[in-house]
Short mmCIF file of C-alpha atoms in Angstrom, two decimals:
data_model
loop_
_atom_site.label_atom_id
_atom_site.label_comp_id
_atom_site.label_asym_id
_atom_site.label_seq_id
_atom_site.Cartn_x
_atom_site.Cartn_y
_atom_site.Cartn_z
CA UNK A 2 -73.94 112.27 -21.63
CA UNK A 3 -72.22 112.10 -18.24
CA UNK A 4 -71.44 115.53 -16.82
CA UNK A 5 -67.79 116.51 -16.54
CA UNK A 6 -68.50 119.05 -13.80
CA UNK A 7 -71.36 119.08 -11.27
CA UNK A 8 -71.77 122.00 -8.88
CA UNK A 9 -74.50 121.89 -6.22
CA UNK A 10 -75.43 124.48 -3.60
CA UNK A 11 -72.13 126.36 -3.77
CA UNK A 12 -71.83 129.06 -1.09
CA UNK A 13 -69.07 131.56 -0.36
CA UNK A 14 -69.39 134.45 2.10
CA UNK A 15 -66.44 136.77 2.71
CA UNK A 16 -65.99 138.51 6.05
CA UNK A 17 -66.38 142.24 5.47
CA UNK A 18 -66.03 143.54 9.00
CA UNK A 19 -64.82 142.13 12.32
CA UNK A 20 -65.17 143.22 15.92
CA UNK A 21 -62.27 144.24 18.10
CA UNK A 22 -62.00 140.62 19.24
CA UNK A 23 -62.10 139.16 15.72
CA UNK A 24 -65.75 138.11 15.58
CA UNK A 25 -67.30 138.48 12.14
CA UNK A 26 -69.85 141.29 12.08
CA UNK A 27 -70.73 141.45 8.38
CA UNK A 28 -70.36 139.19 5.36
CA UNK A 29 -70.34 139.76 1.62
CA UNK A 30 -72.58 137.04 0.18
CA UNK A 31 -70.59 136.61 -3.02
CA UNK A 32 -72.01 133.20 -3.98
CA UNK A 33 -75.22 131.91 -2.41
CA UNK A 34 -76.51 128.53 -3.53
CA UNK A 35 -75.21 128.18 -7.10
CA UNK A 36 -75.79 124.88 -8.93
CA UNK A 37 -75.04 123.86 -12.52
CA UNK A 38 -73.56 121.07 -14.66
CA UNK A 39 -71.15 121.10 -17.59
CA UNK A 40 -70.75 118.37 -20.20
CA UNK A 41 -67.44 117.47 -21.90
CA UNK A 42 -66.68 119.57 -24.96
CA UNK A 43 -69.34 122.19 -24.13
CA UNK A 44 -69.23 125.83 -23.05
CA UNK A 45 -71.19 127.21 -20.10
CA UNK A 46 -71.20 131.00 -19.86
CA UNK A 47 -71.65 132.77 -16.52
CA UNK A 48 -72.93 136.28 -17.18
CA UNK A 49 -74.08 139.21 -15.10
CA UNK A 50 -73.14 142.64 -13.85
CA UNK A 51 -69.88 143.33 -12.03
CA UNK A 52 -70.03 141.97 -8.50
CA UNK A 53 -72.63 139.28 -9.23
CA UNK A 54 -70.25 136.49 -8.16
CA UNK A 55 -69.41 134.89 -11.51
CA UNK A 56 -65.62 135.15 -11.10
CA UNK A 57 -65.86 133.87 -7.53
CA UNK A 58 -67.70 130.78 -8.80
CA UNK A 59 -64.87 130.04 -11.22
CA UNK A 60 -62.28 130.25 -8.45
CA UNK A 61 -64.35 128.02 -6.21
CA UNK A 62 -64.56 125.39 -8.94
CA UNK A 63 -60.76 125.34 -9.18
CA UNK A 64 -60.38 125.41 -5.38
CA UNK A 65 -58.31 128.57 -5.60
CA UNK A 66 -60.55 129.60 -2.71
CA UNK A 67 -62.48 127.23 -0.46
CA UNK A 68 -66.31 127.25 -0.37
CA UNK A 69 -68.33 127.56 2.82
CA UNK A 70 -70.86 124.97 1.64
CA UNK A 71 -71.85 122.94 -1.38
CA UNK A 72 -70.27 120.21 -3.50
CA UNK A 73 -68.11 120.25 -6.62
CA UNK A 74 -67.69 116.98 -8.53
CA UNK A 75 -65.27 116.76 -11.45
CA UNK A 76 -65.21 113.63 -13.57
CA UNK A 77 -66.98 111.77 -10.75
CA UNK A 78 -64.62 112.92 -7.99
CA UNK A 79 -65.54 115.14 -5.05
CA UNK A 80 -63.05 118.00 -5.35
CA UNK A 81 -63.62 119.24 -1.82
CA UNK A 82 -62.40 115.97 -0.31
CA UNK A 83 -59.20 115.60 -2.37
CA UNK A 84 -55.90 115.19 -0.56
CA UNK A 85 -52.92 117.33 -1.71
CA UNK A 86 -51.65 114.72 -4.18
CA UNK A 87 -55.06 114.24 -5.77
CA UNK A 88 -55.60 118.01 -5.87
CA UNK A 89 -52.29 118.41 -7.69
CA UNK A 90 -53.46 115.89 -10.27
CA UNK A 91 -56.71 117.81 -10.66
CA UNK A 92 -54.70 120.96 -11.44
CA UNK A 93 -53.56 119.22 -14.61
CA UNK A 94 -57.13 118.65 -15.72
CA UNK A 95 -58.51 122.13 -15.06
CA UNK A 96 -56.82 125.40 -15.99
CA UNK A 97 -57.74 129.09 -16.08
CA UNK A 98 -57.15 131.93 -18.53
CA UNK A 99 -57.15 135.25 -16.70
CA UNK A 100 -58.63 138.54 -17.85
CA UNK A 101 -55.48 140.65 -18.03
CA UNK A 102 -52.78 139.21 -20.31
CA UNK A 103 -50.43 141.97 -19.17
CA UNK A 104 -50.51 140.84 -15.52
CA UNK A 105 -50.90 137.07 -15.90
CA UNK A 106 -47.47 136.48 -17.47
CA UNK A 107 -44.20 136.74 -15.55
CA UNK A 108 -42.29 139.66 -17.12
CA UNK A 109 -38.93 138.17 -16.09
CA UNK A 110 -39.45 134.91 -17.97
CA UNK A 111 -39.25 134.29 -21.68
CA UNK A 112 -42.20 132.73 -23.45
CA UNK A 113 -40.28 129.48 -23.65
CA UNK A 114 -39.71 129.47 -19.89
CA UNK A 115 -43.38 130.31 -19.23
CA UNK A 116 -44.54 127.34 -21.30
CA UNK A 117 -41.86 124.99 -20.00
CA UNK A 118 -42.71 125.63 -16.34
CA UNK A 119 -45.98 123.60 -16.24
CA UNK A 120 -44.32 120.80 -18.21
CA UNK A 121 -41.60 120.58 -15.58
CA UNK A 122 -43.91 120.95 -12.56
CA UNK A 123 -46.08 118.04 -13.67
CA UNK A 124 -43.21 116.08 -15.26
CA UNK A 125 -45.15 115.69 -18.50
CA UNK A 126 -42.36 115.83 -21.07
CA UNK A 127 -38.72 114.71 -20.81
CA UNK A 128 -36.27 117.60 -20.61
CA UNK A 129 -34.80 116.84 -24.03
CA UNK A 130 -38.20 117.18 -25.73
CA UNK A 131 -39.57 120.26 -23.93
CA UNK A 132 -38.34 122.74 -26.52
CA UNK A 133 -40.16 120.77 -29.21
CA UNK A 134 -43.33 120.74 -27.11
CA UNK A 135 -43.11 124.52 -26.61
CA UNK A 136 -42.88 124.95 -30.37
CA UNK A 137 -45.99 122.77 -30.81
CA UNK A 138 -47.93 124.84 -28.27
CA UNK A 139 -47.00 128.11 -29.97
CA UNK A 140 -48.06 126.79 -33.36
CA UNK A 141 -51.31 125.55 -31.82
CA UNK A 142 -52.28 129.11 -30.81
CA UNK A 143 -51.11 130.73 -34.03
CA UNK A 144 -47.65 131.97 -33.01
CA UNK A 145 -44.28 131.18 -34.54
CA UNK A 146 -41.90 128.97 -32.52
CA UNK A 147 -39.08 131.50 -32.91
CA UNK A 148 -40.97 133.83 -30.54
CA UNK A 149 -40.18 131.53 -27.61
CA UNK A 150 -37.03 133.53 -26.84
CA UNK A 151 -38.89 136.80 -26.39
CA UNK A 152 -40.30 138.36 -23.21
CA UNK A 153 -43.99 139.22 -22.62
CA UNK A 154 -43.45 142.99 -22.99
CA UNK A 155 -42.45 142.44 -26.62
CA UNK A 156 -45.94 141.23 -27.56
CA UNK A 157 -49.30 142.87 -28.16
CA UNK A 158 -52.28 142.18 -25.90
CA UNK A 159 -53.74 139.64 -28.30
CA UNK A 160 -50.43 137.81 -28.62
CA UNK A 161 -50.04 137.71 -24.83
CA UNK A 162 -53.46 136.18 -24.47
CA UNK A 163 -52.49 133.54 -27.02
CA UNK A 164 -49.44 132.77 -24.87
CA UNK A 165 -51.69 132.49 -21.80
CA UNK A 166 -53.92 130.07 -23.73
CA UNK A 167 -50.86 128.03 -24.74
CA UNK A 168 -49.79 127.86 -21.09
CA UNK A 169 -53.22 126.54 -20.13
CA UNK A 170 -53.03 123.92 -22.89
CA UNK A 171 -49.56 122.76 -21.87
CA UNK A 172 -50.88 120.30 -19.27
CA UNK A 173 -53.58 118.91 -21.62
CA UNK A 174 -56.61 119.87 -19.48
CA UNK A 175 -60.21 118.75 -19.85
CA UNK A 176 -61.65 122.01 -18.50
CA UNK A 177 -60.52 125.60 -19.03
CA UNK A 178 -62.09 128.51 -17.17
CA UNK A 179 -61.99 131.65 -19.30
CA UNK A 180 -62.34 134.59 -16.89
CA UNK A 181 -63.19 137.58 -19.10
CA UNK A 182 -60.51 136.49 -21.61
CA UNK A 183 -61.23 139.20 -24.20
CA UNK A 184 -62.49 142.16 -22.16
CA UNK A 185 -59.01 143.74 -21.89
CA UNK A 186 -58.35 143.41 -25.63
CA UNK A 187 -59.09 145.69 -28.56
CA UNK A 188 -62.37 145.00 -30.32
CA UNK A 189 -60.50 144.06 -33.50
CA UNK A 190 -58.59 141.32 -31.61
CA UNK A 191 -61.50 139.85 -29.65
CA UNK A 192 -62.97 137.91 -32.54
CA UNK A 193 -59.59 136.32 -33.27
CA UNK A 194 -59.24 135.05 -29.70
CA UNK A 195 -62.85 133.81 -29.63
CA UNK A 196 -62.36 131.98 -32.92
CA UNK A 197 -59.15 130.44 -31.56
CA UNK A 198 -60.96 129.21 -28.45
CA UNK A 199 -63.71 127.62 -30.53
CA UNK A 200 -61.18 125.99 -32.87
CA UNK A 201 -59.23 124.56 -29.92
CA UNK A 202 -62.44 123.27 -28.37
CA UNK A 203 -63.42 121.48 -31.57
CA UNK A 204 -59.94 120.02 -32.02
CA UNK A 205 -59.17 119.01 -28.43
CA UNK A 206 -62.64 118.38 -26.97
CA UNK A 207 -62.22 121.01 -24.25
CA UNK A 208 -64.97 122.14 -21.89
CA UNK A 209 -65.13 125.85 -21.06
CA UNK A 210 -66.62 127.92 -18.29
CA UNK A 211 -66.75 131.33 -19.94
CA UNK A 212 -67.10 134.22 -17.50
CA UNK A 213 -68.19 137.48 -19.09
CA UNK A 214 -70.34 140.56 -18.71
CA UNK A 215 -70.53 140.99 -22.50
CA UNK A 216 -73.56 139.12 -23.81
CA UNK A 217 -72.65 139.89 -27.41
CA UNK A 218 -69.46 137.86 -26.91
CA UNK A 219 -71.24 135.08 -25.05
CA UNK A 220 -73.78 134.68 -27.84
CA UNK A 221 -71.06 133.54 -30.24
CA UNK A 222 -69.24 131.04 -28.02
CA UNK A 223 -71.60 129.56 -25.41
CA UNK A 224 -73.66 126.39 -25.66
CA UNK A 225 -75.47 127.17 -22.42
CA UNK A 226 -75.82 130.40 -20.42
CA UNK A 227 -76.39 131.00 -16.71
CA UNK A 228 -77.39 134.54 -15.72
CA UNK A 229 -76.26 135.58 -12.23
CA UNK A 230 -77.53 138.35 -9.97
CA UNK A 231 -76.16 139.03 -6.48
CA UNK A 232 -74.59 135.61 -6.04
CA UNK A 233 -77.46 133.53 -7.43
CA UNK A 234 -78.40 132.09 -10.82
CA UNK A 235 -81.71 133.61 -11.93
CA UNK A 236 -81.95 131.95 -15.36
CA UNK A 237 -80.18 129.12 -17.16
CA UNK A 238 -80.87 127.80 -20.65
CA UNK A 239 -79.33 126.79 -23.94
CA UNK A 240 -77.75 129.86 -25.51
CA UNK A 241 -80.03 129.97 -28.53
CA UNK A 242 -83.13 129.63 -26.36
CA UNK A 243 -82.07 132.29 -23.87
CA UNK A 244 -81.17 134.88 -26.50
CA UNK A 245 -84.35 134.20 -28.48
CA UNK A 246 -86.73 134.06 -25.53
CA UNK A 247 -85.33 135.34 -22.22
CA UNK A 248 -87.80 134.85 -19.38
CA UNK A 249 -86.38 136.52 -16.28
CA UNK A 250 -86.80 140.34 -16.12
CA UNK A 251 -83.10 140.70 -15.29
CA UNK A 252 -82.05 138.65 -18.33
CA UNK A 253 -84.32 140.76 -20.51
CA UNK A 254 -82.78 143.96 -19.17
CA UNK A 255 -79.27 142.69 -19.92
CA UNK A 256 -80.21 141.64 -23.45
CA UNK A 257 -81.92 144.93 -24.19
CA UNK A 258 -78.60 146.70 -23.61
CA UNK A 259 -76.79 144.82 -26.42
CA UNK A 260 -76.12 147.19 -29.35
CA UNK A 261 -77.84 146.13 -32.57
CA UNK A 262 -75.77 145.67 -35.74
CA UNK A 263 -78.80 146.61 -37.89
CA UNK A 264 -79.07 150.41 -38.06
CA UNK A 265 -82.74 150.28 -39.08
CA UNK A 266 -83.82 147.92 -36.30
CA UNK A 267 -85.58 149.29 -33.25
CA UNK A 268 -86.55 147.75 -29.95
CA UNK A 269 -87.74 148.74 -26.52
CA UNK A 270 -84.89 149.30 -24.08
CA UNK A 271 -85.47 148.21 -20.50
CA UNK A 272 -84.04 150.76 -18.09
CA UNK A 273 -83.84 149.40 -14.55
CA UNK A 274 -84.88 151.84 -11.86
CA UNK A 275 -83.37 152.10 -8.39
CA UNK A 276 -79.96 151.19 -7.05
CA UNK A 277 -78.36 147.77 -7.13
CA UNK A 278 -78.63 146.20 -3.65
CA UNK A 279 -75.43 145.47 -1.79
CA UNK A 280 -74.14 141.93 -1.41
CA UNK A 281 -73.44 142.91 2.21
CA UNK A 282 -77.17 143.11 2.86
CA UNK A 283 -79.16 141.59 0.00
CA UNK A 284 -82.91 142.18 0.15
CA UNK A 285 -85.32 139.55 1.42
CA UNK A 286 -87.28 137.53 -1.09
CA UNK A 287 -86.20 137.86 -4.70
CA UNK A 288 -82.92 139.77 -4.77
CA UNK A 289 -83.98 141.52 -7.97
CA UNK A 290 -87.26 142.87 -6.63
CA UNK A 291 -85.87 146.34 -5.80
CA UNK A 292 -85.31 146.98 -9.52
CA UNK A 293 -87.91 144.74 -11.13
CA UNK A 294 -90.76 146.48 -13.01
CA UNK A 295 -93.05 143.48 -12.40
CA UNK A 296 -92.59 143.19 -8.62
CA UNK A 297 -95.48 142.08 -6.39
CA UNK A 298 -95.70 141.54 -2.63
CA UNK A 299 -94.79 137.87 -2.95
CA UNK A 300 -91.47 138.83 -4.58
CA UNK A 301 -90.53 140.91 -1.53
CA UNK A 302 -91.29 138.14 0.95
CA UNK A 303 -90.46 134.83 -0.75
CA UNK A 304 -87.30 133.88 -2.66
CA UNK A 305 -88.20 132.12 -5.93
CA UNK A 306 -86.72 128.70 -6.68
CA UNK A 307 -84.83 128.03 -9.90
CA UNK A 308 -87.33 125.80 -11.72
CA UNK A 309 -86.65 124.20 -15.11
CA UNK A 310 -89.20 123.25 -17.75
CA UNK A 311 -89.12 120.10 -19.88
CA UNK A 312 -86.59 121.68 -22.26
CA UNK A 313 -84.19 122.51 -19.42
CA UNK A 314 -84.88 126.26 -19.43
CA UNK A 315 -84.68 127.22 -15.74
CA UNK A 316 -85.98 130.50 -14.30
CA UNK A 317 -86.15 131.88 -10.76
CA UNK A 318 -89.20 134.14 -10.98
CA UNK A 319 -92.65 133.96 -9.36
CA UNK A 320 -94.30 135.66 -12.34
CA UNK A 321 -92.51 133.99 -15.23
CA UNK A 322 -95.79 132.77 -16.76
CA UNK A 323 -97.39 136.23 -16.48
CA UNK A 324 -94.67 138.38 -18.05
CA UNK A 325 -95.19 140.05 -21.45
CA UNK A 326 -93.70 138.36 -24.53
CA UNK A 327 -89.93 138.42 -24.87
CA UNK A 328 -90.11 140.06 -28.30
CA UNK A 329 -90.61 143.40 -26.57
CA UNK A 330 -86.82 143.65 -26.34
CA UNK A 331 -85.89 141.93 -29.60
CA UNK A 332 -85.16 143.80 -32.86
CA UNK A 333 -88.17 144.75 -34.93
CA UNK A 334 -88.41 146.09 -38.44
CA UNK A 335 -89.13 149.71 -37.90
CA UNK A 336 -87.07 152.21 -39.83
CA UNK A 337 -86.01 155.67 -38.71
CA UNK A 338 -87.96 158.74 -37.76
CA UNK A 339 -88.71 161.00 -40.76
CA UNK A 340 -85.96 163.46 -39.80
CA UNK A 341 -83.32 160.75 -39.36
CA UNK A 342 -84.47 159.03 -42.54
CA UNK A 343 -83.69 162.22 -44.45
CA UNK A 344 -80.18 162.30 -43.00
CA UNK A 345 -79.55 158.68 -43.90
CA UNK A 346 -80.85 159.23 -47.41
CA UNK A 347 -78.66 162.31 -47.83
CA UNK A 348 -75.53 160.34 -46.99
CA UNK A 349 -76.61 157.50 -49.27
CA UNK A 350 -76.97 159.57 -52.45
CA UNK A 351 -74.68 158.45 -55.25
CA UNK A 352 -74.32 161.84 -56.89
CA UNK A 353 -72.04 164.45 -55.38
CA UNK A 354 -73.79 167.50 -54.03
CA UNK A 355 -77.25 165.95 -54.00
CA UNK A 356 -79.42 166.78 -51.00
CA UNK A 357 -82.92 166.21 -49.79
CA UNK A 358 -85.41 168.94 -49.17
CA UNK A 359 -85.05 170.33 -45.68
CA UNK A 360 -81.66 168.70 -45.11
CA UNK A 361 -78.59 170.81 -45.69
CA UNK A 362 -76.13 167.92 -46.03
CA UNK A 363 -74.21 166.99 -49.13
CA UNK A 364 -73.29 163.48 -50.11
CA UNK A 365 -70.16 162.04 -48.60
CA UNK A 366 -69.60 159.85 -51.66
CA UNK A 367 -67.86 161.31 -54.71
CA UNK A 368 -69.22 160.62 -58.17
CA UNK A 369 -67.63 157.61 -59.85
CA UNK A 370 -67.21 157.34 -63.61
#
């Protein structure tokens, strides 16, 4: 399948400090040589710690900020060479959903005005039919058309994010960048928004770039995952493959921090030692070597290339073939310690007042008759 989006060698350095005469003295290397592709109707997740550059990549793809180097091709067109008219047309085909639904909507505009604005800017729908189109968009995201007369402050966070999604859909895009779209929402609402995004993707054939630091969320929505560290991709693979068998030490550390839904499951937790290097002065060689438990001298001197195997699983690590099996961080059947097992058993008793020897806890469940 032909790629919808192709990014090669993307670089963006921000000036952090200037001299008295305006000469740049220090740069933040936010994005440093990022490359990836995205197929139509698929979801690529960019994950990593705060400050790794994933949100900057999304803004570079949309040309909200200009890159220092690299190429971005969308549907066969070089985005960095577009004239203003062509760039305006591209804006129709690629939209973004921001993290904070409270700040991304104009508080002085009604929902109807918010959704009508892109229709008018791009002259997509005749004036007489715009109200009908607004009603269609609201129904598409699970809201009633009568809510079009209300203002953003009258909605909950989840409803506001639905409005933001409807605004992105108004121009009928091919690509939507979801920049932490559920991180500001209550846990009970997140699954609803994620399910809505998947339903819209299946119905409309949308491609997503899903930016998140929450791997538990990414696992349920992504087709492919790229793990970023200090402005570079260190591992990229199909989502199922990466979660089942992560290869890079950084990916393994991130996955080991995901809470397990099985209370009896146990696993080794990888605790990274040392401080995270600064993007102002990233270390030589592999940028993860200051925290990597498997570091060798070569890691400190030589930056590893991102190399893919036959299945398309790419890893930037000199020792990828020498690392211990990935199941060291995956759930294992283990059970609790004897003391904790007694506590669990005490709370699980079906008769009121029952207790185990050595545990002074009564059952929390009343007797049923």
